[in-house]
Coordinates of C-alpha atoms in Angstrom, one line a residue:
Chain W
X1 CA -167.3 90.4 22.8
X2 CA -170.1 92.6 23.8
X3 CA -171.2 91.9 27.7
X4 CA -175.1 91.5 28.1
X5 CA -176.5 94.7 28.7
X6 CA -178.6 95.4 31.8
X7 CA -180.5 98.1 33.1
X8 CA -183.7 100.2 32.8
X9 CA -184.5 101.6 29.1
X10 CA -183.3 105.3 30.5
X11 CA -180.1 104.0 31.7
X12 CA -179.3 102.0 28.8
X13 CA -180.1 105.0 26.5
X14 CA -177.8 106.9 28.5
X15 CA -175.3 104.4 28.4
X16 CA -175.3 104.7 24.6
X17 CA -175.3 108.0 24.5
X18 CA -171.9 107.9 26.9
X19 CA -170.5 105.2 24.4
X20 CA -171.2 107.3 21.4
X21 CA -169.8 110.0 22.7
X22 CA -166.4 108.2 23.8
X23 CA -166.2 106.6 20.3
X24 CA -167.1 103.1 21.8
X25 CA -169.2 102.7 18.4
X26 CA -169.8 98.8 18.6
X27 CA -170.6 98.9 22.0
X28 CA -173.5 101.8 21.6
X29 CA -174.9 100.0 18.5
X30 CA -175.4 97.1 20.5
X31 CA -177.0 98.6 23.0
X32 CA -179.4 100.7 20.4
X33 CA -180.2 97.7 18.6
X34 CA -181.2 96.1 22.0
X35 CA -183.3 99.1 22.7
X36 CA -185.1 98.8 19.3
X37 CA -185.9 95.1 19.8
X38 CA -188.0 96.4 23.0
X39 CA -189.4 99.4 21.4
X40 CA -189.4 98.6 17.2
X41 CA -191.3 101.8 16.3
X42 CA -189.1 104.3 17.9
X43 CA -187.6 106.8 15.2
X44 CA -185.4 108.4 17.7
X45 CA -183.4 104.9 18.4
X46 CA -183.2 104.7 14.4
X47 CA -181.8 108.1 14.0
X48 CA -179.2 107.5 16.6
X49 CA -178.4 104.1 14.8
X50 CA -177.7 106.7 11.8
X51 CA -175.8 108.9 13.5
X52 CA -173.5 106.4 14.9
X53 CA -173.1 104.7 11.3
X54 CA -172.5 108.1 10.1
X55 CA -169.5 108.1 12.8
X56 CA -168.4 104.9 11.7
X57 CA -167.6 106.7 8.5
X58 CA -170.6 104.2 6.6
X59 CA -172.7 107.4 5.1
X60 CA -175.0 105.5 2.7
X61 CA -176.0 102.9 5.8
X62 CA -176.4 106.3 7.8
X63 CA -178.3 107.7 5.4
X64 CA -180.8 104.4 5.1
X65 CA -181.5 104.9 9.1
X66 CA -182.0 108.5 8.9
X67 CA -184.5 108.3 6.0
X68 CA -186.4 105.7 8.0
X69 CA -186.4 107.8 11.2
X70 CA -187.8 110.5 9.2
X71 CA -190.4 108.8 7.8
X72 CA -191.5 107.6 10.9
X73 CA -191.5 111.1 12.4
X74 CA -190.9 113.6 9.6
X75 CA -190.6 116.6 11.8
X76 CA -187.1 114.9 13.8
X77 CA -184.6 117.8 13.2
X78 CA -181.8 116.1 14.2
X79 CA -182.1 113.4 11.8
X80 CA -182.9 115.9 9.3
X81 CA -179.3 117.5 10.0
X82 CA -177.8 114.2 10.1
X83 CA -179.1 112.9 7.1
X84 CA -177.8 116.3 5.6
X85 CA -174.2 115.9 6.8
X86 CA -174.3 112.0 5.6
X87 CA -175.3 112.9 2.2
X88 CA -172.6 116.0 2.2
X89 CA -170.0 113.3 3.2
X90 CA -171.0 111.3 -0.1
X91 CA -171.1 114.4 -1.8
X92 CA -174.6 114.4 -2.9
X93 CA -174.7 118.0 -2.7
X94 CA -178.4 118.6 -4.1
X95 CA -179.8 115.7 -1.6
X96 CA -177.6 117.3 1.3
X97 CA -179.2 121.0 0.7
X98 CA -182.7 119.3 0.7
X99 CA -182.3 117.8 3.8
X100 CA -180.6 120.9 5.5
X101 CA -183.5 123.1 4.1
X102 CA -186.1 121.1 5.8
X103 CA -183.9 121.2 9.1
X104 CA -183.9 125.2 8.7
X105 CA -187.7 125.1 8.1
X106 CA -188.2 122.8 11.1
X107 CA -186.0 125.0 13.7
X108 CA -187.7 128.3 12.7
X109 CA -191.2 127.0 13.2
X110 CA -190.3 125.6 16.6
X111 CA -190.7 128.4 19.4
X112 CA -188.6 126.6 21.5
X113 CA -185.3 126.8 19.3
X114 CA -183.3 129.3 20.2
X115 CA -181.1 131.7 17.6
X116 CA -178.0 129.1 18.2
X117 CA -180.0 126.4 17.1
X118 CA -181.0 128.6 13.7
X119 CA -177.9 129.7 13.4
X120 CA -176.2 126.2 13.3
X121 CA -179.0 125.0 10.9
X122 CA -178.4 127.8 8.5
X123 CA -174.5 127.3 9.0
X124 CA -175.0 123.9 7.4
X125 CA -177.1 124.6 4.6
X126 CA -175.0 127.8 3.8
X127 CA -172.0 125.2 4.0
X128 CA -173.3 123.1 1.1
X129 CA -172.4 126.0 -1.6
X130 CA -168.9 126.0 -0.2
X131 CA -166.3 124.3 -2.5
X132 CA -169.2 123.2 -4.7
X133 CA -169.0 125.8 -7.1
X134 CA -171.8 128.6 -6.4
X135 CA -170.2 130.2 -3.2
X136 CA -172.3 133.4 -3.4
X137 CA -175.5 131.5 -2.8
X138 CA -173.8 130.5 0.2
X139 CA -172.8 134.0 1.7
X140 CA -176.1 134.9 2.7
X141 CA -177.3 132.2 4.4
X142 CA -173.6 132.2 5.9
X143 CA -174.1 136.1 7.3
X144 CA -177.8 135.3 8.4
X145 CA -176.4 132.5 10.5
X146 CA -173.4 135.3 12.2
X147 CA -176.0 137.6 12.8
X148 CA -178.5 134.9 14.3
X149 CA -175.3 133.8 16.6
X150 CA -172.5 135.8 16.3
X151 CA -169.8 133.4 17.8
X152 CA -170.9 130.6 15.5
X153 CA -167.2 130.0 14.5
X154 CA -168.1 127.4 11.8
X155 CA -170.2 130.1 10.0
X156 CA -167.4 132.5 9.9
X157 CA -164.8 129.7 8.7
X158 CA -167.5 129.0 5.5
X159 CA -168.0 132.6 4.9
X160 CA -164.5 132.8 4.8
X161 CA -163.9 130.2 2.3
X162 CA -166.9 131.8 0.4
X163 CA -165.2 134.8 0.1
X164 CA -162.0 133.2 -0.8
X165 CA -163.6 131.0 -3.4
X166 CA -164.9 134.4 -5.3
X167 CA -161.0 136.0 -4.6
X168 CA -162.4 138.4 -2.0
X169 CA -158.9 137.8 0.1
X170 CA -159.7 140.8 2.3
X171 CA -162.8 139.5 3.8
X172 CA -162.0 136.1 3.0
X173 CA -158.9 135.7 5.0
X174 CA -160.3 137.8 8.0
X175 CA -163.5 135.4 8.5
X176 CA -161.4 132.4 7.7
X177 CA -158.8 133.5 10.4
X178 CA -161.8 134.0 12.8
X179 CA -163.1 130.8 12.5
X180 CA -159.7 128.5 11.9
X181 CA -158.5 130.4 15.3
X182 CA -161.6 128.6 16.7
X183 CA -162.3 125.5 15.3
X184 CA -158.6 124.1 13.8
X185 CA -155.6 125.8 15.0
X186 CA -153.7 124.4 18.1
X187 CA -151.8 127.1 19.4
X188 CA -148.4 126.2 19.9
X189 CA -146.5 127.1 23.5
X190 CA -143.1 128.4 22.4
X191 CA -142.3 129.8 26.1
X192 CA -143.4 127.9 29.4
X193 CA -145.6 131.1 30.0
X194 CA -146.6 130.9 26.6
X195 CA -146.3 133.9 23.7
X196 CA -148.8 136.1 22.3
X197 CA -150.0 135.3 18.8
X198 CA -148.3 138.2 16.4
X199 CA -150.7 141.1 15.6
X200 CA -148.6 142.5 12.9
X201 CA -146.1 144.7 14.7
X202 CA -143.0 145.1 13.0
X203 CA -139.0 144.2 14.3
X204 CA -140.3 141.6 16.6
X205 CA -138.8 137.8 16.7
X206 CA -141.8 135.9 15.2
X207 CA -142.2 131.8 15.0
X208 CA -144.2 130.9 12.4
X209 CA -145.6 127.4 12.7
X210 CA -146.9 125.1 9.7
X211 CA -150.0 124.2 9.5
X212 CA -153.0 121.9 7.4
X213 CA -151.7 119.5 4.8
X214 CA -148.2 119.7 3.0
X215 CA -149.7 121.5 0.0
X216 CA -151.0 124.3 1.9
X217 CA -147.7 124.5 3.9
X218 CA -146.0 125.0 0.7
X219 CA -148.7 127.4 -0.6
X220 CA -149.0 129.7 2.7
X221 CA -144.6 129.8 2.5
X222 CA -145.1 132.2 -0.1
X223 CA -145.7 134.9 2.6
X224 CA -142.7 134.2 4.6
X225 CA -140.7 136.9 2.6
X226 CA -143.1 139.2 3.6
X227 CA -143.1 138.8 7.1
X228 CA -139.1 138.1 7.0
X229 CA -138.7 142.0 5.2
X230 CA -140.8 142.9 8.7
X231 CA -139.6 140.8 11.3
X232 CA -137.2 138.2 12.5
X233 CA -139.0 135.2 11.7
X234 CA -137.9 131.4 12.8
X235 CA -140.2 128.8 11.2
X236 CA -141.9 125.5 13.0
X237 CA -142.6 123.7 9.7
X238 CA -143.4 120.1 8.6
X239 CA -140.2 117.6 8.9
X240 CA -140.4 116.4 5.0
X241 CA -140.5 120.0 4.1
X242 CA -137.3 121.5 6.4
X243 CA -134.8 120.5 4.0
X244 CA -136.5 122.3 1.0
X245 CA -137.6 125.3 2.9
X246 CA -133.8 125.5 4.2
X247 CA -132.2 125.4 0.8
X248 CA -134.9 128.1 -0.2
X249 CA -134.6 130.6 2.5
X250 CA -131.0 131.1 3.3
X251 CA -130.8 132.3 6.9
X252 CA -134.0 131.6 7.9
X253 CA -133.6 129.4 11.1
X254 CA -136.0 126.2 10.2
X255 CA -137.0 123.6 12.4
X256 CA -138.8 120.2 11.5
X257 CA -140.8 120.3 14.6
X258 CA -144.3 121.1 13.8
X259 CA -145.8 117.5 14.6
X260 CA -143.9 117.2 17.8
X261 CA -145.0 118.4 20.8
X262 CA -141.5 119.4 22.0
X263 CA -139.8 122.6 20.9
X264 CA -136.3 122.1 22.8
X265 CA -134.8 124.8 20.3
X266 CA -136.9 127.6 21.7
X267 CA -134.9 128.0 24.4
X268 CA -131.8 129.6 22.1
X269 CA -134.5 132.2 20.7
X270 CA -135.7 135.5 22.2
X271 CA -139.1 134.9 20.9
X272 CA -141.7 137.8 21.1
X273 CA -145.1 136.2 19.0
X274 CA -146.0 133.4 17.2
X275 CA -148.3 132.7 14.4
X276 CA -149.7 129.9 11.9
X277 CA -148.4 130.4 8.7
X278 CA -151.7 130.5 6.7
X279 CA -152.8 133.3 9.0
X280 CA -150.2 135.5 7.6
X281 CA -152.1 136.2 4.6
X282 CA -154.7 138.2 6.6
X283 CA -151.8 141.0 6.7
X284 CA -150.1 140.5 3.3
X285 CA -152.8 139.0 0.8
X286 CA -155.7 141.5 0.7
X287 CA -156.3 141.6 -2.8
X288 CA -155.3 139.7 -5.8
X289 CA -152.3 142.5 -6.8
X290 CA -150.8 141.2 -3.4
X291 CA -150.1 137.8 -4.9
X292 CA -146.4 137.9 -6.7
X293 CA -147.0 134.6 -8.0
X294 CA -143.1 134.4 -8.3
X295 CA -140.9 131.2 -7.5
X296 CA -140.1 131.2 -3.8
X297 CA -138.8 127.6 -3.6
X298 CA -135.1 126.0 -5.0
X299 CA -134.7 122.5 -5.1
X300 CA -131.2 121.1 -3.7
X301 CA -128.6 121.5 -6.2
X302 CA -127.3 118.3 -5.8
X303 CA -130.7 116.7 -6.5
X304 CA -131.6 119.3 -9.1
X305 CA -128.5 118.2 -10.7
X306 CA -129.0 114.1 -10.0
X307 CA -132.3 114.2 -11.5
X308 CA -131.2 116.7 -14.9
X309 CA -129.1 113.7 -15.8
X310 CA -131.9 110.9 -15.1
X311 CA -134.0 112.5 -17.1
X312 CA -131.4 113.3 -19.8
X313 CA -130.6 110.0 -20.2
X314 CA -134.2 109.5 -21.4
X315 CA -133.5 111.3 -24.4
X316 CA -134.0 114.7 -25.9
X317 CA -138.2 114.8 -25.9
X318 CA -139.9 117.0 -23.2
X319 CA -140.8 115.3 -19.7
X320 CA -144.5 115.6 -18.6
X321 CA -145.1 114.7 -15.1
X322 CA -148.6 113.2 -14.6
X323 CA -150.6 113.1 -11.3
X324 CA -154.1 111.9 -11.2
X325 CA -155.3 111.7 -7.5
X326 CA -155.4 114.3 -4.8
X327 CA -156.9 114.8 -1.5
X328 CA -158.3 112.6 1.2
X329 CA -162.0 111.8 2.3
X330 CA -162.5 114.9 3.9
X331 CA -160.9 117.3 1.5
X332 CA -162.9 116.3 -1.5
X333 CA -160.6 113.3 -3.1
X334 CA -163.4 112.1 -4.9
X335 CA -163.7 115.0 -6.7
X336 CA -159.8 115.5 -7.4
X337 CA -159.2 112.2 -9.1
X338 CA -159.1 110.5 -12.5
X339 CA -158.7 107.3 -13.9
X340 CA -155.0 106.8 -15.6
X341 CA -157.1 105.6 -19.0
X342 CA -158.9 109.0 -19.3
X343 CA -155.4 110.6 -19.7
X344 CA -154.5 108.5 -22.4
X345 CA -155.5 111.6 -25.0
X346 CA -151.9 113.2 -23.5
X347 CA -150.1 110.3 -24.6
X348 CA -150.3 111.1 -28.2
X349 CA -147.5 114.0 -27.2
X350 CA -144.0 113.4 -28.3
X351 CA -142.8 113.4 -24.9
X352 CA -141.5 111.4 -22.1
X353 CA -144.3 111.1 -19.3
X354 CA -143.6 110.9 -15.5
X355 CA -145.4 109.5 -12.6
X356 CA -145.6 112.2 -9.7
X357 CA -148.1 109.9 -8.0
X358 CA -147.1 109.7 -4.2
X359 CA -149.6 106.9 -2.7
X360 CA -147.8 103.9 -1.9
X361 CA -150.0 101.5 -4.5
X362 CA -149.3 103.9 -7.4
X363 CA -146.3 101.9 -8.6
X364 CA -148.4 98.8 -9.0
X365 CA -151.4 100.9 -10.6
X366 CA -148.8 102.4 -13.2
X367 CA -147.4 98.9 -13.9
X368 CA -150.8 97.6 -14.8
X369 CA -151.8 100.5 -16.8
X370 CA -148.4 100.3 -18.8
X371 CA -148.8 96.7 -19.6
X372 CA -152.6 96.9 -20.7
X373 CA -152.4 100.5 -22.9
X374 CA -148.7 99.4 -24.0
X375 CA -147.4 103.1 -22.4
X376 CA -144.1 103.9 -20.9
X377 CA -145.3 106.1 -18.1
X378 CA -142.2 105.9 -15.7
X379 CA -142.8 106.0 -11.7
X380 CA -139.9 106.3 -9.3
X381 CA -141.3 105.1 -5.9
X382 CA -138.3 106.0 -3.6
X383 CA -138.2 109.5 -5.5
X384 CA -141.8 110.3 -4.8
X385 CA -141.2 109.0 -1.1
X386 CA -139.0 112.0 -0.4
X387 CA -140.2 115.3 -0.5
X388 CA -136.6 116.9 -1.3
X389 CA -135.6 114.0 -4.1
X390 CA -139.4 115.0 -5.7
X391 CA -138.2 119.0 -5.9
X392 CA -135.4 117.8 -7.5
X393 CA -137.6 116.0 -10.0
X394 CA -139.8 118.2 -10.5
X395 CA -137.7 121.1 -10.9
X396 CA -136.3 119.7 -14.3
X397 CA -139.9 118.7 -15.7
X398 CA -140.9 120.8 -18.8
X399 CA -144.6 120.6 -17.6
X400 CA -146.7 119.2 -15.0
X401 CA -150.4 118.1 -15.6
X402 CA -152.1 117.3 -12.2
X403 CA -155.6 117.5 -10.4
X404 CA -155.5 119.6 -7.8
X405 CA -152.8 118.3 -5.3
X406 CA -149.5 119.0 -3.5
X407 CA -147.7 118.4 -6.5
X408 CA -149.2 121.8 -7.9
X409 CA -148.5 123.6 -5.1
X410 CA -144.7 122.2 -5.3
X411 CA -144.5 122.8 -8.8
X412 CA -145.6 126.4 -8.5
X413 CA -143.5 127.3 -5.8
X414 CA -140.5 125.9 -8.0
X415 CA -141.7 127.9 -10.8
X416 CA -142.4 124.7 -13.0
X417 CA -145.0 125.3 -16.0
X418 CA -148.4 123.3 -14.7
X419 CA -151.7 122.8 -16.0
X420 CA -154.4 122.3 -13.0
X421 CA -157.1 119.9 -14.0
X422 CA -159.7 121.9 -11.8
X423 CA -163.5 119.7 -10.7
X424 CA -166.4 122.0 -10.7
X425 CA -166.5 121.7 -7.3
X426 CA -163.4 123.4 -6.5
X427 CA -161.3 124.1 -3.5
X428 CA -160.7 128.2 -2.8
X429 CA -157.0 127.7 -3.6
X430 CA -157.3 127.2 -7.0
X431 CA -158.4 131.0 -7.3
X432 CA -161.5 132.7 -8.4
X433 CA -162.7 130.2 -11.3
X434 CA -160.5 131.9 -13.9
X435 CA -157.2 130.4 -15.6
X436 CA -154.7 132.3 -13.2
X437 CA -153.8 130.6 -9.9
X438 CA -153.4 133.7 -7.8
X439 CA -150.6 131.8 -5.7
X440 CA -148.5 130.9 -9.0
X441 CA -148.2 132.2 -12.3
X442 CA -147.0 129.3 -14.1
X443 CA -149.9 127.2 -13.2
X444 CA -152.9 127.2 -15.3
X445 CA -156.5 126.1 -14.2
X446 CA -158.6 124.3 -16.7
X447 CA -162.1 123.9 -14.9
X448 CA -164.9 121.2 -15.7
X449 CA -167.8 122.7 -17.2
X450 CA -171.5 122.1 -16.1
X451 CA -171.4 118.3 -17.1
X452 CA -168.5 117.9 -14.4
X453 CA -166.7 115.4 -16.6
X454 CA -163.0 115.2 -17.3
X455 CA -162.8 114.6 -21.0
X456 CA -163.4 118.2 -22.5
X457 CA -160.5 119.4 -19.7
X458 CA -158.1 116.8 -20.8
X459 CA -158.7 117.6 -24.5
X460 CA -157.9 121.3 -23.3
X461 CA -155.0 120.4 -21.6
X462 CA -153.7 118.2 -24.1
X463 CA -154.0 121.4 -26.7
X464 CA -152.5 123.9 -23.8
X465 CA -149.4 121.3 -23.5
X466 CA -149.0 121.3 -27.0
X467 CA -149.0 125.0 -27.1
X468 CA -146.7 125.4 -24.0
X469 CA -144.4 122.7 -25.3
X470 CA -143.8 124.4 -28.6
X471 CA -143.0 127.6 -27.1
X472 CA -140.5 126.3 -24.7
X473 CA -138.8 125.0 -27.9
X474 CA -138.8 128.1 -29.8
X475 CA -137.2 130.0 -27.0
Chain C
X1 CA -114.7 100.2 4.2
X2 CA -117.6 98.5 5.9
X3 CA -118.5 99.6 9.2
X4 CA -121.0 97.5 9.7
X5 CA -122.3 93.8 9.0
X6 CA -125.3 93.4 6.6
X7 CA -127.1 91.5 9.1
X8 CA -126.9 94.0 11.9
X9 CA -127.6 97.1 9.5
X10 CA -130.8 95.1 8.6
X11 CA -131.7 94.5 11.9
X12 CA -131.1 98.2 12.9
X13 CA -133.1 99.1 9.8
X14 CA -136.3 96.9 11.0
X15 CA -135.9 98.6 14.7
X16 CA -136.0 101.9 12.9
X17 CA -139.0 101.3 10.6
X18 CA -140.7 99.5 13.4
X19 CA -140.2 101.4 16.8
X20 CA -141.1 105.0 16.7
X21 CA -138.6 105.8 19.9
X22 CA -135.6 103.8 18.3
X23 CA -133.0 106.3 17.5
X24 CA -134.9 109.5 18.7
X25 CA -132.3 111.1 21.2
X26 CA -130.1 112.8 18.8
X27 CA -131.8 116.3 19.9
X28 CA -130.9 115.8 23.7
X29 CA -127.6 117.3 23.2
X30 CA -128.6 120.3 21.7
X31 CA -127.4 122.6 23.7
X32 CA -124.3 121.3 24.0
X33 CA -123.7 121.1 20.3
X34 CA -124.9 124.8 20.0
X35 CA -122.2 125.5 22.1
X36 CA -119.8 123.9 20.4
X37 CA -121.1 125.3 17.1
X38 CA -120.7 128.6 18.5
X39 CA -117.1 128.0 19.9
X40 CA -116.3 127.0 16.0
X41 CA -117.1 130.3 14.8
X42 CA -121.0 129.7 14.7
X43 CA -120.3 126.6 12.0
X44 CA -123.3 125.0 10.4
X45 CA -120.9 122.6 8.9
X46 CA -121.9 119.7 11.1
X47 CA -122.2 115.8 10.6
X48 CA -124.8 113.6 12.9
X49 CA -122.9 110.5 12.6
X50 CA -125.5 107.6 13.5
X51 CA -128.3 110.3 13.1
X52 CA -131.2 107.7 13.7
X53 CA -134.3 109.7 13.0
X54 CA -133.0 113.1 12.6
X55 CA -134.1 114.5 16.0
X56 CA -131.2 116.9 15.9
X57 CA -131.5 118.1 12.7
X58 CA -134.7 118.8 13.2
X59 CA -134.1 120.8 15.9
X60 CA -131.2 123.1 14.7
X61 CA -132.6 125.3 12.4
X62 CA -130.0 125.0 9.8
X63 CA -129.4 122.1 7.4
X64 CA -126.3 119.6 8.6
X65 CA -125.5 116.1 6.7
X66 CA -126.6 113.3 8.1
X67 CA -125.0 109.9 8.2
X68 CA -126.6 106.3 9.3
X69 CA -125.8 103.2 7.0
X70 CA -129.5 101.8 8.4
X71 CA -131.4 104.3 7.2
X72 CA -131.1 104.3 3.4
X73 CA -131.6 108.1 2.8
X74 CA -128.7 108.7 5.3
X75 CA -126.2 105.6 4.4
X76 CA -124.4 107.6 1.6
X77 CA -120.5 108.0 3.0
X78 CA -120.4 111.3 4.5
X79 CA -118.1 114.5 3.9
X80 CA -115.8 115.8 6.7
X81 CA -117.3 118.2 8.4
X82 CA -116.2 120.8 11.0
X83 CA -118.3 119.5 14.0
X84 CA -119.1 115.3 14.1
X85 CA -121.8 114.8 16.7
X86 CA -122.0 111.0 17.5
X87 CA -124.1 110.8 20.4
X88 CA -125.8 107.2 21.8
X89 CA -124.2 105.5 18.6
X90 CA -120.9 104.1 19.6
X91 CA -122.4 101.8 22.2
X92 CA -124.3 100.1 19.2
X93 CA -121.9 99.2 17.0
X94 CA -120.5 95.8 16.6
X95 CA -117.3 95.3 18.8
X96 CA -115.6 94.0 15.7
X97 CA -115.7 97.3 13.8
X98 CA -114.7 99.7 16.8
X99 CA -111.4 100.8 15.3
X100 CA -113.1 100.8 11.9
X101 CA -115.9 103.2 13.2
X102 CA -113.3 105.1 15.3
X103 CA -111.1 105.9 12.6
X104 CA -114.0 107.0 10.5
X105 CA -114.7 109.5 12.7
X106 CA -110.9 110.6 13.0
X107 CA -111.1 111.3 9.2
X108 CA -114.6 113.0 9.0
X109 CA -113.4 115.5 11.9
X110 CA -112.6 119.0 10.5
X111 CA -112.2 120.4 13.7
X112 CA -114.2 119.1 16.5
X113 CA -115.9 115.7 17.7
X114 CA -118.6 115.3 20.2
X115 CA -119.0 112.1 21.2
X116 CA -121.6 110.8 24.1
X117 CA -121.2 107.1 25.0
X118 CA -123.4 105.0 27.5
X119 CA -121.5 103.0 29.2
X120 CA -124.2 100.5 31.0
X121 CA -126.4 97.9 29.4
X122 CA -129.6 99.4 27.5
X123 CA -133.0 99.1 28.7
X124 CA -134.2 97.9 24.9
X125 CA -133.0 94.6 23.5
X126 CA -132.9 93.9 19.9
X127 CA -135.0 91.3 18.1
X128 CA -132.2 88.4 18.4
X129 CA -132.2 88.7 22.1
X130 CA -129.3 90.6 22.5
X131 CA -128.7 93.8 24.6
X132 CA -129.1 96.9 22.0
X133 CA -125.7 97.9 23.6
X134 CA -123.5 95.7 22.0
X135 CA -120.6 97.4 23.7
X136 CA -120.8 97.7 27.3
X137 CA -117.6 99.3 28.7
X138 CA -116.6 101.7 31.0
X139 CA -115.2 105.3 29.8
X140 CA -111.7 104.5 30.1
X141 CA -111.9 101.6 27.5
X142 CA -113.4 104.1 25.2
X143 CA -111.0 106.9 25.8
X144 CA -107.7 104.9 26.0
X145 CA -108.9 104.3 22.0
X146 CA -109.7 107.5 21.7
X147 CA -106.8 109.1 22.8
X148 CA -105.4 107.6 19.9
X149 CA -107.2 109.6 17.3
X150 CA -108.0 112.7 18.7
X151 CA -106.8 115.6 21.2
X152 CA -108.9 115.5 24.5
X153 CA -111.2 118.8 25.1
X154 CA -113.6 118.2 27.4
X155 CA -114.5 115.1 29.5
X156 CA -117.6 114.3 31.5
X157 CA -118.2 111.0 33.7
X158 CA -121.6 110.4 34.4
X159 CA -123.8 107.7 36.3
X160 CA -124.5 105.8 33.3
X161 CA -122.6 107.4 30.2
X162 CA -119.6 109.9 29.3
X163 CA -119.7 112.9 27.0
X164 CA -116.3 114.0 25.3
X165 CA -115.4 117.2 23.2
X166 CA -112.8 115.7 20.8
X167 CA -110.4 118.1 18.8
X168 CA -108.5 117.0 15.5
X169 CA -105.4 115.8 16.4
X170 CA -102.6 119.1 15.2
X171 CA -99.8 116.9 14.1
X172 CA -98.9 113.6 16.2
X173 CA -100.6 110.9 14.1
X174 CA -102.4 107.7 15.2

């Protein structure tokens, strides 16, 4: 229950601002609404309500408030910036660009705005070209943002992503590293007095710690053999990947403490330095030729055998693994999902189909699909809840067809043939828009065309799948 | 051979699911276990008996066997191991199964067994109201039973618990 609010308009405004800052969103909304009752024509209050709804994740409603604020006062720069963000969160990239462009225009025309202000809005505009299919259009904007404010970490980060999308790994990882260091990396302490970040010096004892999602950690684990040639390595990784990495890198101490605050094992090693696993790319992946693309993970032999038998019991037809949804709201999930019934053409292939979709609601979804379309897509929930079991299953599958998600990384790292169904708005990890995914030679990309529809992609995947399965039979 | 009743296993499964801090003490004896591993020729053939939430396994750096009947992933019968670690577990077992569990530990130990047992009531209660330590007995009570099955290498009595390093019996049987 919200209390009756008291105070002058200025005090209330300050209270709302504090509440917004402290994530007390309902309280802030209540105060803004009260203030608005007394000052119904205020564009600023409406703009704050827009920002508040964006913070609540209600981006459509946020855009309504922000458009109204702009209608009342078209030069309100913050409202244009937030409107751009609200559109970007909805994947409305064209609209986001328009809003950010207007913010750039107004900021540059305002003599009171600093170079830092101009850099920030240019970065917003430049970022709309990252992960949306045209990274090269964003590069000049992001460079300009960095020129105006060399310490703009977000601009460095986005510039890094744009270069990586284009396959310029040397510049890409350098900028990515700069941005990530400031923006996302929580540097872990492996001694009470801290250890330095590894700078490439060989011969040291280095803790490499995992970061980002499970798929990213698997992908970056391809760098471990490189640093293991140069240093004594200790891995502090994700608990779900711990045993998979232990099987795959014999002799490498692997701890599953990445998510925890404590690292009691650190006392048993003389640690010289530490580095996040993604940062290794800056040292070992400067050009396309630096990517070996060869398998580097091994499934637990007992689990490999378990699933060999389990799949053999289904019969002699080839086994195709399917997954159709990847990412989170923050990582472009909307562009990385397909309805299962859109994959129906694949079921014409003479094969057994295995679901590799790990979301908790997938079992029900698959059951309904099977009933509605008379198919027999097999879904083993218990298997998919455990990464070691999943690896045992995936290693036995003849071909995987998947949208970009962690199972693609797992299959690629295990050396299993995979067709990756790529949205037009792609992530840099998929490679520079060709068929090849540099990280894994067994993964082939099939891209959406300018129509951004899945039908042509799935038809191509069907043809490619038939070719791959045919050539496997001939071998 | 049962080592736990179905009801108590389900109760523990529920505790593991619902209480993030339940079964997370395994790593606290890391140093002792590392020392024992070294003394046994740097063996990595280790079984965490009653592993709970795997905190020993995640802090050891290498693959070990884990057994816990209340956690489906680790409920399969384990293989004997050079070093069996059973820390903060025995006081939780049902009194009816003490002999079966100690026999199980004996059978699984190839070289040494490291036990840490609380001798006082727990701070936690089970959903059915019982104290989480179903057995609250002095060290002597436990050692009388362990002597029958192992040779004592090291014993340390602390305020609320005891720790013992036990070796596989050489020739004398139970």
